[in-house]
mmCIF file of C-alpha atoms in Angstrom:
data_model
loop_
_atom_site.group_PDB
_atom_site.id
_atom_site.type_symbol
_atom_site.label_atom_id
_atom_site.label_comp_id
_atom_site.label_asym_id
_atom_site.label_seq_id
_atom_site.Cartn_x
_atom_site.Cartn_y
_atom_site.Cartn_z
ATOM 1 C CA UNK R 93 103.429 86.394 76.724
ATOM 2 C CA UNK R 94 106.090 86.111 79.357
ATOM 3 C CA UNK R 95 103.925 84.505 82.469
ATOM 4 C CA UNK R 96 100.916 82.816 82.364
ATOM 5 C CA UNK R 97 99.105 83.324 86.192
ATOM 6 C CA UNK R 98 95.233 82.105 86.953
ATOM 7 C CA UNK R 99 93.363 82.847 89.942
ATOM 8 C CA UNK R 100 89.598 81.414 90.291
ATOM 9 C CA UNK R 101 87.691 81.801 93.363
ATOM 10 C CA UNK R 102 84.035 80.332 93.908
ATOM 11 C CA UNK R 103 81.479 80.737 96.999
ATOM 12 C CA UNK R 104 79.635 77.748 97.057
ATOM 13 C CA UNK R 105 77.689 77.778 99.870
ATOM 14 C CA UNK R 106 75.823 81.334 99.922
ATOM 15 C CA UNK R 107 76.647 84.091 97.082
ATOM 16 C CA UNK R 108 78.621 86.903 97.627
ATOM 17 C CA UNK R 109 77.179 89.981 99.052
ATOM 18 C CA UNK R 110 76.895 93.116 97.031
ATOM 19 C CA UNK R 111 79.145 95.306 99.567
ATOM 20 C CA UNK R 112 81.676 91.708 99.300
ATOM 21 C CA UNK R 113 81.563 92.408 95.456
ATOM 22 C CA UNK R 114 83.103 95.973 95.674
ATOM 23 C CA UNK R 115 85.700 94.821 98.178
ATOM 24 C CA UNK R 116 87.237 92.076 95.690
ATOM 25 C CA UNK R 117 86.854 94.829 93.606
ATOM 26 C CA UNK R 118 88.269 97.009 95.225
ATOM 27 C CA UNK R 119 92.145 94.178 94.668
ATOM 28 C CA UNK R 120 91.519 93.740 90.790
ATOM 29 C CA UNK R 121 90.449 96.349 88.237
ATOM 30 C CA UNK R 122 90.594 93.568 85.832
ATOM 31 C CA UNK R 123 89.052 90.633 87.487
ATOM 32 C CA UNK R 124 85.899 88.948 86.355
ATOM 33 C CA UNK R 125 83.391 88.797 89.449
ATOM 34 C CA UNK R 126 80.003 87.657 90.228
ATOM 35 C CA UNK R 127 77.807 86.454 93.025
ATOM 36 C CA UNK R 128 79.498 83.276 93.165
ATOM 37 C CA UNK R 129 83.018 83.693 91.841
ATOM 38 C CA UNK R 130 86.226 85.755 91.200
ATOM 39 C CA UNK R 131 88.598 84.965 88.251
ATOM 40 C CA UNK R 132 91.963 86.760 87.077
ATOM 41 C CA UNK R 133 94.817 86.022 84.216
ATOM 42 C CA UNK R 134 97.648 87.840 84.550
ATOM 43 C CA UNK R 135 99.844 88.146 82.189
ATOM 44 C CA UNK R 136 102.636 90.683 83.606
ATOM 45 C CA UNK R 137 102.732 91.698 87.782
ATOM 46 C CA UNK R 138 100.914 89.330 90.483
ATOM 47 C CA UNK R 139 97.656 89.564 92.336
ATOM 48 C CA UNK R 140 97.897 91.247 95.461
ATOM 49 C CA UNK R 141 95.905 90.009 97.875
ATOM 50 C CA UNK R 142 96.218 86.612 100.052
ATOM 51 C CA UNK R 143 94.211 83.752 98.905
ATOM 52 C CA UNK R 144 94.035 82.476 102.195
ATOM 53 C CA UNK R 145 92.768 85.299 103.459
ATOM 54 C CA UNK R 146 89.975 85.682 100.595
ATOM 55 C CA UNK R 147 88.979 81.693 101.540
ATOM 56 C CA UNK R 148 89.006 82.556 105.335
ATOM 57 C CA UNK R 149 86.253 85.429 104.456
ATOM 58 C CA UNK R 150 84.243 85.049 100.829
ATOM 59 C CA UNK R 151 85.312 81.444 99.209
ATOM 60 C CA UNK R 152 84.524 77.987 99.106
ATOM 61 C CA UNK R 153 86.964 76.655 96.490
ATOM 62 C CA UNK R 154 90.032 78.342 95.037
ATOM 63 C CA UNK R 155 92.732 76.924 91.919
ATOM 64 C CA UNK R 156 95.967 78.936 91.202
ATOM 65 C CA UNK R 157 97.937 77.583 88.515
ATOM 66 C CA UNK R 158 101.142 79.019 86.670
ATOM 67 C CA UNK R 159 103.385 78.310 83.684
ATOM 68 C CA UNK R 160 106.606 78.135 85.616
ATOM 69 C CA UNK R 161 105.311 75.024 87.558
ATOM 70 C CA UNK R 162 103.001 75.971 89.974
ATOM 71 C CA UNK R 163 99.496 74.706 90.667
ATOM 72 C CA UNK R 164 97.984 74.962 93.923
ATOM 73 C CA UNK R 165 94.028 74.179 95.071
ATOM 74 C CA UNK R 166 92.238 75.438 98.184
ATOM 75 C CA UNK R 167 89.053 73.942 99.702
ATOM 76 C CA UNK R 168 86.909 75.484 102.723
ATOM 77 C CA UNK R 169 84.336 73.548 104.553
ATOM 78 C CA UNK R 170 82.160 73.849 107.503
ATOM 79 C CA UNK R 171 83.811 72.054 110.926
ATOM 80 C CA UNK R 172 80.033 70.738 111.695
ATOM 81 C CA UNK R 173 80.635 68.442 108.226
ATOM 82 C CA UNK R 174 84.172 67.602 107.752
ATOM 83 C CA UNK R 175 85.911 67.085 111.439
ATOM 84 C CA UNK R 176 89.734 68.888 111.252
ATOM 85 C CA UNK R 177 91.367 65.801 113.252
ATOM 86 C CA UNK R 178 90.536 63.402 110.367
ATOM 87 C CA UNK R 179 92.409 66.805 108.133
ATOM 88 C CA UNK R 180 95.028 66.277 110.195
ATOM 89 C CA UNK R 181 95.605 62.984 109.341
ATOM 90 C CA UNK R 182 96.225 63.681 105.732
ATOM 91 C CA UNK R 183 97.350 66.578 105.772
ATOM 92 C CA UNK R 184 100.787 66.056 106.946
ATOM 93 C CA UNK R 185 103.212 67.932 104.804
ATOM 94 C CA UNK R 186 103.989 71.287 102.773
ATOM 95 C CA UNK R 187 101.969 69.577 99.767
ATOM 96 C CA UNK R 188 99.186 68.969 101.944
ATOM 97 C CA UNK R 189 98.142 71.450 105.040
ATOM 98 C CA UNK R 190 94.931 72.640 106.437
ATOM 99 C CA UNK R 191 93.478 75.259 108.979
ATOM 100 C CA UNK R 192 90.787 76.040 110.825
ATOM 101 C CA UNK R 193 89.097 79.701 110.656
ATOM 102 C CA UNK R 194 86.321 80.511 112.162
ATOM 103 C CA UNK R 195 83.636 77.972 111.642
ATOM 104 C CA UNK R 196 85.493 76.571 108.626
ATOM 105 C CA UNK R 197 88.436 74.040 107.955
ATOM 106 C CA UNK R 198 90.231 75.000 104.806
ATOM 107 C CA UNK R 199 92.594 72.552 103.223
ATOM 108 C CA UNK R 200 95.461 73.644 101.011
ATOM 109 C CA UNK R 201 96.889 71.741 98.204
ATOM 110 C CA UNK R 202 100.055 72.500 95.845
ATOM 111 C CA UNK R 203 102.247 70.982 93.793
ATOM 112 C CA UNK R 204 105.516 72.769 92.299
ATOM 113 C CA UNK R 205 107.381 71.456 89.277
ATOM 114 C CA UNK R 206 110.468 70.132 90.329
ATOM 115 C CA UNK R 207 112.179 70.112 87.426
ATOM 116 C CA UNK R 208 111.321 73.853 86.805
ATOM 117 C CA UNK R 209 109.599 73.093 82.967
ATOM 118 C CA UNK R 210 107.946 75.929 81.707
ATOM 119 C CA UNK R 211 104.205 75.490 80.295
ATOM 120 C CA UNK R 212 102.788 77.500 77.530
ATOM 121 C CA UNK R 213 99.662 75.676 76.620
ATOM 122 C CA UNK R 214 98.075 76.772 79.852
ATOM 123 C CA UNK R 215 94.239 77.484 79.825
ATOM 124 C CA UNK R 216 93.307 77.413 83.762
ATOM 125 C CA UNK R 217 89.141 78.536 82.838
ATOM 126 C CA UNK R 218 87.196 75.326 83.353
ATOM 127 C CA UNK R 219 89.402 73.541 85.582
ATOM 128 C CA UNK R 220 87.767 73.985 88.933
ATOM 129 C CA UNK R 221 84.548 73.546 88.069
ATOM 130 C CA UNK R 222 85.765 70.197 87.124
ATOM 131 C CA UNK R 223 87.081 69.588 90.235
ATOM 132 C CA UNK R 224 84.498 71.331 93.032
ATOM 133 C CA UNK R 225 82.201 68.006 93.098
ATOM 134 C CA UNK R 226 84.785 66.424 94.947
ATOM 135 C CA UNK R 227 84.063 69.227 97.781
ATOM 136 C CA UNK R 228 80.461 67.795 98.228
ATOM 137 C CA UNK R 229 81.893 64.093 98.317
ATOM 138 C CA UNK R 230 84.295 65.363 101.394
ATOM 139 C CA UNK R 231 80.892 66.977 102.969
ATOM 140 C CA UNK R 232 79.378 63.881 102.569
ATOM 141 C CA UNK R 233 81.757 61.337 104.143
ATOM 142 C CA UNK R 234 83.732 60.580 101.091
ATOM 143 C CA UNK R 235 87.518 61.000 102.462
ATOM 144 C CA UNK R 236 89.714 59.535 98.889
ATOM 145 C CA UNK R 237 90.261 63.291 98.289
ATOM 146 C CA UNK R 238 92.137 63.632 101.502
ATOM 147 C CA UNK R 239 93.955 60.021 100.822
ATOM 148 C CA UNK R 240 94.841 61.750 97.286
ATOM 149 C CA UNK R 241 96.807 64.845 99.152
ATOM 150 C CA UNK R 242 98.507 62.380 101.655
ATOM 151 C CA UNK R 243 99.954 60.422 98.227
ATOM 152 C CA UNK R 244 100.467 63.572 97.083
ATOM 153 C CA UNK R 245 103.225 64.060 99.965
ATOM 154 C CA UNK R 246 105.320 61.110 99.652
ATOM 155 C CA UNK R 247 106.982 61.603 96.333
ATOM 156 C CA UNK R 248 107.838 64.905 97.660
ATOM 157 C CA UNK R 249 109.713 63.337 100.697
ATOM 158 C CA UNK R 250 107.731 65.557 103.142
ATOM 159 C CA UNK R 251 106.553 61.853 104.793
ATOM 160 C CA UNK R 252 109.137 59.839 106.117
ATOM 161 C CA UNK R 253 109.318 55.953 103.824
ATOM 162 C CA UNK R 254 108.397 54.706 107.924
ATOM 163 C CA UNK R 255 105.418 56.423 108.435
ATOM 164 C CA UNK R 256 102.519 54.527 108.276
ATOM 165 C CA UNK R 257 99.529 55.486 105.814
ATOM 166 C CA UNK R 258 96.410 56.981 107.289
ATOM 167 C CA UNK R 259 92.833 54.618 106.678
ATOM 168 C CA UNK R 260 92.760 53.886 103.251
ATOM 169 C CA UNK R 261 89.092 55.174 102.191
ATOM 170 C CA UNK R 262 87.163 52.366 100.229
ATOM 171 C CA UNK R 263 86.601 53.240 96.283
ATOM 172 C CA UNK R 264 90.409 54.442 95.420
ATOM 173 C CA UNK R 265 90.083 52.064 92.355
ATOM 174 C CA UNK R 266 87.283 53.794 90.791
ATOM 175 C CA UNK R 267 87.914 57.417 91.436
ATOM 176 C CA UNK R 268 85.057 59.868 89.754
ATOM 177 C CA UNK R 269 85.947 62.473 87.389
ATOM 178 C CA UNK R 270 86.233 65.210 89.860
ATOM 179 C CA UNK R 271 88.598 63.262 91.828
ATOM 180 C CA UNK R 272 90.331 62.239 88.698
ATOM 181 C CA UNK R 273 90.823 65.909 87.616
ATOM 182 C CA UNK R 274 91.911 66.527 91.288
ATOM 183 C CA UNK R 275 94.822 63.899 90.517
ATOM 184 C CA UNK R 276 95.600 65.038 86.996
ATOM 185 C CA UNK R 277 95.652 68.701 88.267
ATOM 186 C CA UNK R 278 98.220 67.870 91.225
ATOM 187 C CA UNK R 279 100.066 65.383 89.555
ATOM 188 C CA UNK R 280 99.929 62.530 91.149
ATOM 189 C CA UNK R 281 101.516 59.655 90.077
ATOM 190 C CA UNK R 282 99.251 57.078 88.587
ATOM 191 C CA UNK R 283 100.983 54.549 89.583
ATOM 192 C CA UNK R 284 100.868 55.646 93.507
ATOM 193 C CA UNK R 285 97.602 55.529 93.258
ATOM 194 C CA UNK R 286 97.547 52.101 91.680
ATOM 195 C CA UNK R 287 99.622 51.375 94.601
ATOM 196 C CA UNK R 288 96.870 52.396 97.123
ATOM 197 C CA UNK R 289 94.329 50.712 95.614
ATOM 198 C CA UNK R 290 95.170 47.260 97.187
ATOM 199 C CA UNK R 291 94.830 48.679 100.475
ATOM 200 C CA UNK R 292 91.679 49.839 99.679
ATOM 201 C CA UNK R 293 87.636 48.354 99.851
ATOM 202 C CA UNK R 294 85.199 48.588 97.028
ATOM 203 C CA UNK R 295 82.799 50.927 96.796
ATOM 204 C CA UNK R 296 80.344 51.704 99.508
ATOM 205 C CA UNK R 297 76.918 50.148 98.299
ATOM 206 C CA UNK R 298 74.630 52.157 96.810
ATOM 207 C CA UNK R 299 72.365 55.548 97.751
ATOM 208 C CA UNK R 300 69.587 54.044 100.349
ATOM 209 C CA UNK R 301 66.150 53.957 98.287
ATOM 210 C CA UNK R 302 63.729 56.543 98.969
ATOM 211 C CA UNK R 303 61.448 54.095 100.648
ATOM 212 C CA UNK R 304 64.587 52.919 103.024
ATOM 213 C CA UNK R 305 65.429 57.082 103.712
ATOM 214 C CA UNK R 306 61.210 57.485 104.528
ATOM 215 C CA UNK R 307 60.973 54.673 106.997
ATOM 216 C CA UNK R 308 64.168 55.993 108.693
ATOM 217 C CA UNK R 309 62.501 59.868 109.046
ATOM 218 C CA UNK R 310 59.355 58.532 110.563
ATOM 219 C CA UNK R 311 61.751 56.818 113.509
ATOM 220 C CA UNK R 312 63.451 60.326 114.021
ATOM 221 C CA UNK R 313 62.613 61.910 117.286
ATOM 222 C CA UNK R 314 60.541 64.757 116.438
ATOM 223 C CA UNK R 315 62.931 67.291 117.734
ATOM 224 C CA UNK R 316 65.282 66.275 115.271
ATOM 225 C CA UNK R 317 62.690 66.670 112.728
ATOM 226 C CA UNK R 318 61.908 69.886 113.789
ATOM 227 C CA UNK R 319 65.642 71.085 113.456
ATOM 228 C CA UNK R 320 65.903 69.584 109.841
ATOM 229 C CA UNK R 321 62.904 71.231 108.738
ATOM 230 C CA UNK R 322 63.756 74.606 110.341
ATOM 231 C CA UNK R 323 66.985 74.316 108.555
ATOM 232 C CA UNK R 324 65.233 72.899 105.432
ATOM 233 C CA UNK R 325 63.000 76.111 105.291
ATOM 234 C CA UNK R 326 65.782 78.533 106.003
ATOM 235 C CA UNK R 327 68.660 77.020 104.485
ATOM 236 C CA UNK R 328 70.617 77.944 107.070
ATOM 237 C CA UNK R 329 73.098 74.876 106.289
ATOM 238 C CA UNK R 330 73.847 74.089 102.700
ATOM 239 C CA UNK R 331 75.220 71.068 103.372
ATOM 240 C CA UNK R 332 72.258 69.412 105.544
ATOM 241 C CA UNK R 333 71.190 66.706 102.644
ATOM 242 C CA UNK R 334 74.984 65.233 103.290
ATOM 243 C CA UNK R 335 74.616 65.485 106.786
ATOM 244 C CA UNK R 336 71.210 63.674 106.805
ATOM 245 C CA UNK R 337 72.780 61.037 104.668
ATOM 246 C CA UNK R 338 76.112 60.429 106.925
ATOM 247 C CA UNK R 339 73.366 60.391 109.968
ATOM 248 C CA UNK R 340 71.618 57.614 107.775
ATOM 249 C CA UNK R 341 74.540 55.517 107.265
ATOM 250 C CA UNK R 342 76.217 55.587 110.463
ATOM 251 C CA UNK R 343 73.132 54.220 111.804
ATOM 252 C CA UNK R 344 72.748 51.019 109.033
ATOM 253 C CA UNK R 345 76.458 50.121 108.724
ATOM 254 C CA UNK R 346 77.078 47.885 106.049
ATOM 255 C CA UNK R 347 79.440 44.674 106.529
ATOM 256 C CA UNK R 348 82.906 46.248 105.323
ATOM 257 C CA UNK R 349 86.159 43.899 104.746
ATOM 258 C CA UNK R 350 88.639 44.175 107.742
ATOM 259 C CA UNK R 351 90.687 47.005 106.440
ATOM 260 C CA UNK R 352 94.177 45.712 105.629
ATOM 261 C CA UNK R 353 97.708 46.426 107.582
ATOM 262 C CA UNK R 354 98.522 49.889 106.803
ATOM 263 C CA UNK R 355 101.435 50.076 104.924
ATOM 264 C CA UNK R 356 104.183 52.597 105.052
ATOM 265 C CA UNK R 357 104.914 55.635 102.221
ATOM 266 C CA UNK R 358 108.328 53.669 101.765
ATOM 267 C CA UNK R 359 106.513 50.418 100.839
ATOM 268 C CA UNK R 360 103.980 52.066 98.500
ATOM 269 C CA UNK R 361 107.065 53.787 96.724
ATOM 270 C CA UNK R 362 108.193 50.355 96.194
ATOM 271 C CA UNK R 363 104.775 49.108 94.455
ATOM 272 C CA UNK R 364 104.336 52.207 92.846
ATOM 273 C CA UNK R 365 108.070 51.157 91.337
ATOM 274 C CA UNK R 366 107.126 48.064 91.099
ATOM 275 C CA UNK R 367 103.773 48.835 89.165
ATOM 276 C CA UNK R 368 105.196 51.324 86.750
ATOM 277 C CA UNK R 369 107.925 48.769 86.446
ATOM 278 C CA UNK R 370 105.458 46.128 84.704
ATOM 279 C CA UNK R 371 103.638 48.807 83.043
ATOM 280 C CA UNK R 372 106.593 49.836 81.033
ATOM 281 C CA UNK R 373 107.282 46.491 80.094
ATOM 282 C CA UNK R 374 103.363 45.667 79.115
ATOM 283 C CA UNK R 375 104.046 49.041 77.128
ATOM 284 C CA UNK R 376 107.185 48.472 75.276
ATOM 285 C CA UNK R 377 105.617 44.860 74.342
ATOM 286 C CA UNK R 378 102.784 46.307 73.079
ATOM 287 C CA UNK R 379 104.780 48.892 71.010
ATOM 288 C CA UNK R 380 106.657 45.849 69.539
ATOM 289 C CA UNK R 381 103.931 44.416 68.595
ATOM 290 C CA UNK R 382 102.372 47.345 67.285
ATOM 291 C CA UNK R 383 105.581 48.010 64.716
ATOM 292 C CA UNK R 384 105.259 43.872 63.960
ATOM 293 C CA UNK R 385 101.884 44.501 62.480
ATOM 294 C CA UNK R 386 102.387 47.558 61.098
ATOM 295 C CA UNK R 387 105.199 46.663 59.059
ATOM 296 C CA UNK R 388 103.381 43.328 58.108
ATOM 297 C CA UNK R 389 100.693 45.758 56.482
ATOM 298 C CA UNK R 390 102.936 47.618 54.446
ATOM 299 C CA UNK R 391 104.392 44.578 53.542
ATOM 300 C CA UNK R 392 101.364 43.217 52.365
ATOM 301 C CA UNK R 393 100.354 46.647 50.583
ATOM 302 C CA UNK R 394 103.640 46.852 48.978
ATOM 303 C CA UNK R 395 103.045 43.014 47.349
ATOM 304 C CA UNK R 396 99.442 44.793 46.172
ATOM 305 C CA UNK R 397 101.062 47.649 44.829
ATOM 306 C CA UNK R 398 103.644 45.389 43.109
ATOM 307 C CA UNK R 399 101.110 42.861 41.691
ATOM 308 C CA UNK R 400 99.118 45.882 40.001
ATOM 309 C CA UNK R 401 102.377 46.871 38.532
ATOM 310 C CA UNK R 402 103.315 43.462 37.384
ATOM 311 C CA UNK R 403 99.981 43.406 34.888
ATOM 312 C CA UNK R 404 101.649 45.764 32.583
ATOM 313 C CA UNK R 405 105.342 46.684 32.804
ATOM 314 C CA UNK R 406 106.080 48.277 29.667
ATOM 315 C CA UNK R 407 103.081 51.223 30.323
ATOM 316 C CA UNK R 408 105.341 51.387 33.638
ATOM 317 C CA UNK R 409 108.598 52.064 31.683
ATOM 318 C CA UNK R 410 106.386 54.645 29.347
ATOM 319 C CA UNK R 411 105.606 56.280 31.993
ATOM 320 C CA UNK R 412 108.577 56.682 33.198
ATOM 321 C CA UNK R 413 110.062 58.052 30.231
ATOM 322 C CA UNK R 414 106.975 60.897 30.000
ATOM 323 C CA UNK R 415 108.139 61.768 33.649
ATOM 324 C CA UNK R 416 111.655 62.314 32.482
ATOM 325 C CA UNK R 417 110.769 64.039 29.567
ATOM 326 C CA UNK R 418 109.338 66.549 31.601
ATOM 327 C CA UNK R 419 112.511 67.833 32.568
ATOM 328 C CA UNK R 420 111.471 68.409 36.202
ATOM 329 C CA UNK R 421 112.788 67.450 39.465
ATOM 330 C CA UNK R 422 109.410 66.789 40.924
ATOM 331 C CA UNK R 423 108.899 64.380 38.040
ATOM 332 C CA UNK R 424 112.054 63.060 38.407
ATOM 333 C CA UNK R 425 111.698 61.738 41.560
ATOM 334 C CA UNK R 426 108.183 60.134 40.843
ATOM 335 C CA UNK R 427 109.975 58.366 37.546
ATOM 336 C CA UNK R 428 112.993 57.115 40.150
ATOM 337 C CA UNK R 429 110.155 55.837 42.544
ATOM 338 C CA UNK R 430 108.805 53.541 39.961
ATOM 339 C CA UNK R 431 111.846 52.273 38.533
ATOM 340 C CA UNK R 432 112.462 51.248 42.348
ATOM 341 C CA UNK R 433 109.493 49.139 41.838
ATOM 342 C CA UNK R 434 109.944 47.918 38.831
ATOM 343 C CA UNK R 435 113.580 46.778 40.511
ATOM 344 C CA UNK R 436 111.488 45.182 43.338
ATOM 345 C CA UNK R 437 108.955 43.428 41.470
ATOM 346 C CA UNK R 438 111.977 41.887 39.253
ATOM 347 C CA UNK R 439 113.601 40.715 42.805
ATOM 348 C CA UNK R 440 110.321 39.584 43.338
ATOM 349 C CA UNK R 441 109.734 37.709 40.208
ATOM 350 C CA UNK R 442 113.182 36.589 39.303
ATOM 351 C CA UNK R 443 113.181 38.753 36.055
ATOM 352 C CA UNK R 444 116.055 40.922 37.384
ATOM 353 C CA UNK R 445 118.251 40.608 34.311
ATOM 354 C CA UNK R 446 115.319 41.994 32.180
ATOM 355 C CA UNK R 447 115.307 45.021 34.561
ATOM 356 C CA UNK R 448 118.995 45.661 34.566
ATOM 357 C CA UNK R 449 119.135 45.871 31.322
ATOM 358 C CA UNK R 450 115.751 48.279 31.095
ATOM 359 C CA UNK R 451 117.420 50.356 33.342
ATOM 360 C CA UNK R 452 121.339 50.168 31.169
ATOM 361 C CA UNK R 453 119.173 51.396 28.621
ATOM 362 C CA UNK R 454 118.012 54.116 30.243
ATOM 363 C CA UNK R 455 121.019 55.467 31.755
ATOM 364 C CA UNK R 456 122.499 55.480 28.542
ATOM 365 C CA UNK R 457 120.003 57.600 26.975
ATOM 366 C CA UNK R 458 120.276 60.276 29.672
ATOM 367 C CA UNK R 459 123.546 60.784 30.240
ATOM 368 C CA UNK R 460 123.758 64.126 29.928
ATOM 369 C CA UNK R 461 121.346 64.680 32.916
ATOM 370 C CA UNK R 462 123.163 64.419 35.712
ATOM 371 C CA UNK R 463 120.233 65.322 37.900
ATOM 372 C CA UNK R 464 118.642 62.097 37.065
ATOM 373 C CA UNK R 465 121.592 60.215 37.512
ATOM 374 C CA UNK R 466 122.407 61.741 40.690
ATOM 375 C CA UNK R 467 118.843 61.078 41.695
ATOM 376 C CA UNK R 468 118.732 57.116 40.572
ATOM 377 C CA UNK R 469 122.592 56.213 42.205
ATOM 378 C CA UNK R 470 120.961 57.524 45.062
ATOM 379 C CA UNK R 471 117.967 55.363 45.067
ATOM 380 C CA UNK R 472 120.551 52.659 44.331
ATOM 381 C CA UNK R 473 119.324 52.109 40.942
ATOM 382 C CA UNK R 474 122.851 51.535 39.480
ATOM 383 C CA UNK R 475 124.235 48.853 36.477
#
């Protein structure tokens, strides 16, 4: 395989119509389409059609990635849910951009290898569906997605180190798994992130009870509850239950910790340096003392191993002249092996004048096998 290219489309929001299904059809031969999705591998060639023109028209969510470096993630949502001027505050750079069509504001994420590593163990099926939750979240008011693409910028130096960071959305400490995979995917640098976390609130309190959401309805003027049922029933807007829910918490704000100074991209490069600084450090101590107990265990295995030896050390040297006898290298090498502990345990025990001359013995009856020999000056096993 030369190139590894994957292309997944999905239509979230309504399915694909059967004369839409024949048009995408109509660009791959090869593709694998349904109602709700469009998904390519090429191997060899390209895929010829824009993907911002297939979001503008059929899609909701779209992930490109390549072995060469390049990964690249598309989301489209209605303007009546996700407002493009709050885009536009994220979206600042190359890494990060966003459009309106239509009804729609589709934001545009990428991130290019810089240092131009090819990737073979590439497997692109699975990915977005791991990451379209995050889509709902931005429908719904949660904005760390669009926080995540702003980072995303910085190391990139499409944000100057002076400009200031855009609000900080509470909850970048305890990112969800779709937002995680959104990271992982893009390649964000954890310790950015870490970075942005102390400029950053808890979590928003919980979902509202059903009783609290009930009481609220009944207060509703009744046009409004006319237009939520009508949309209810018709499901004209797929995104109404997030809509109700923003409604719902715009009008019972909870108390919220003054948001802190905003910092520039410049000063969270520094913590991010800072923080991956210390995390080395915690790391390399760790390793230390990771290698400090592991050779403490073989330490103390080796002293086992020796003290089972030490019960009987003439079956040892039988055994070691059966392995010789054999006349194999294989055996050879087990028979060195255990006149290296046999040296040990005489170290050990202060018996190494027994051993040495066990092992003058030895030498002298194999002379004439200079494989052995050859084999025990190696091992250091010399008189």
């Amino acid at each position: 395989m030369s190139e590894y290219q994957y292309y997944e489309f999905s239509a979230v929001d309504r399915p694909l119509t059967g004369r839409e299904r024949a048009e995408l059809r109509s660009l791959s031969t090869r593709a694998n389409i349904t109602a709700t999705s469009f998904a390519n591998t090429y191997e060899w060639g390209n895929f010829k059609a824009d993907p911002r023109k297939l979001m503008e028209r059929y899609f909701d969510a779209h992930l490109y990635l390549a072995n060469w470096g390049s990964r690249r993630l598309m989301l489209r949502l209605p303007k009546h849910v996700l407002d493009s001027g709050t885009v536009a505050q994220y979206c600042q750079g190359d890494s990060a951009s966003a459009w309106t069509a239509g009804e729609h504001v589709i934001i545009d994420l990428h991130d290019e290898d810089e240092d131009g590593t090819d990737e073979w163990d590439l497997d692109g099926h699975g990915l977005l569906t791991s990451i379209i939750p995050v889509r709902a979240g931005l429908a719904a008011g949660d904005l760390r997605l669009l926080y995540l693409a702003w980072l995303r910028c910085i190391p990139s130096e499409e944000i100057a180190d002076d400009e200031p960071e855009p609000p900080v959305p509470a909850g970048m400490g305890t990112l969800d798994a779709s937002l995680t995979a959104v990271a992982e995917f893009l390649r964000i640098d954890p310790d950015l992130i870490a970075a942005a976390t102390t400029g950053s609130a808890p979590p928003a309190a919980s979902e509202p009870t059903a009783a609290q959401l009930r009481t609220w309805v009944v207060g509703l003027p009744a046009r409004d509850k006319d237009a939520i049922l009508s949309d209810l029933i018709t499901g004209g807007d797929s995104h109404l239950r997030s809509q109700l829910l923003r409604r719902y918490r715009a009008a019972h704000p909870t108390d919220t910790p003054t948001p802190a100074a905003a910092r520039t991209a410049g000063q969270l490069l520094a913590t991010a340096a800072d923080l991956r600084a210390e995390r080395e450090r915690r790391d390399a101590e760790q390793r230390e003392r990771d290698q400090v107990s592991r050779e403490r265990s073989a330490a103390a295995a080796r002293q086992r191993h020796l003290d089972t030896l030490a019960v009987d050390q003439p079956a040892v040297w039988q055994r070691v002249d059966e392995l010789i006898a054999t006349k194999k290298p294989r055996e050879y090498d087990t028979a060195v092996q255990l006149l290296v502990d046999l040296h040990d345990l005489s170290e050990r025990d202060g018996d190494s004048s027994s051993f040495q001359h066990g092992l003058a013995e030895l030498r002298a009856a194999h002379a004439r096998k200079p494989s052995l020999l050859e084999r025990l000056n190696l091992a250091g096993l010399e008189t």
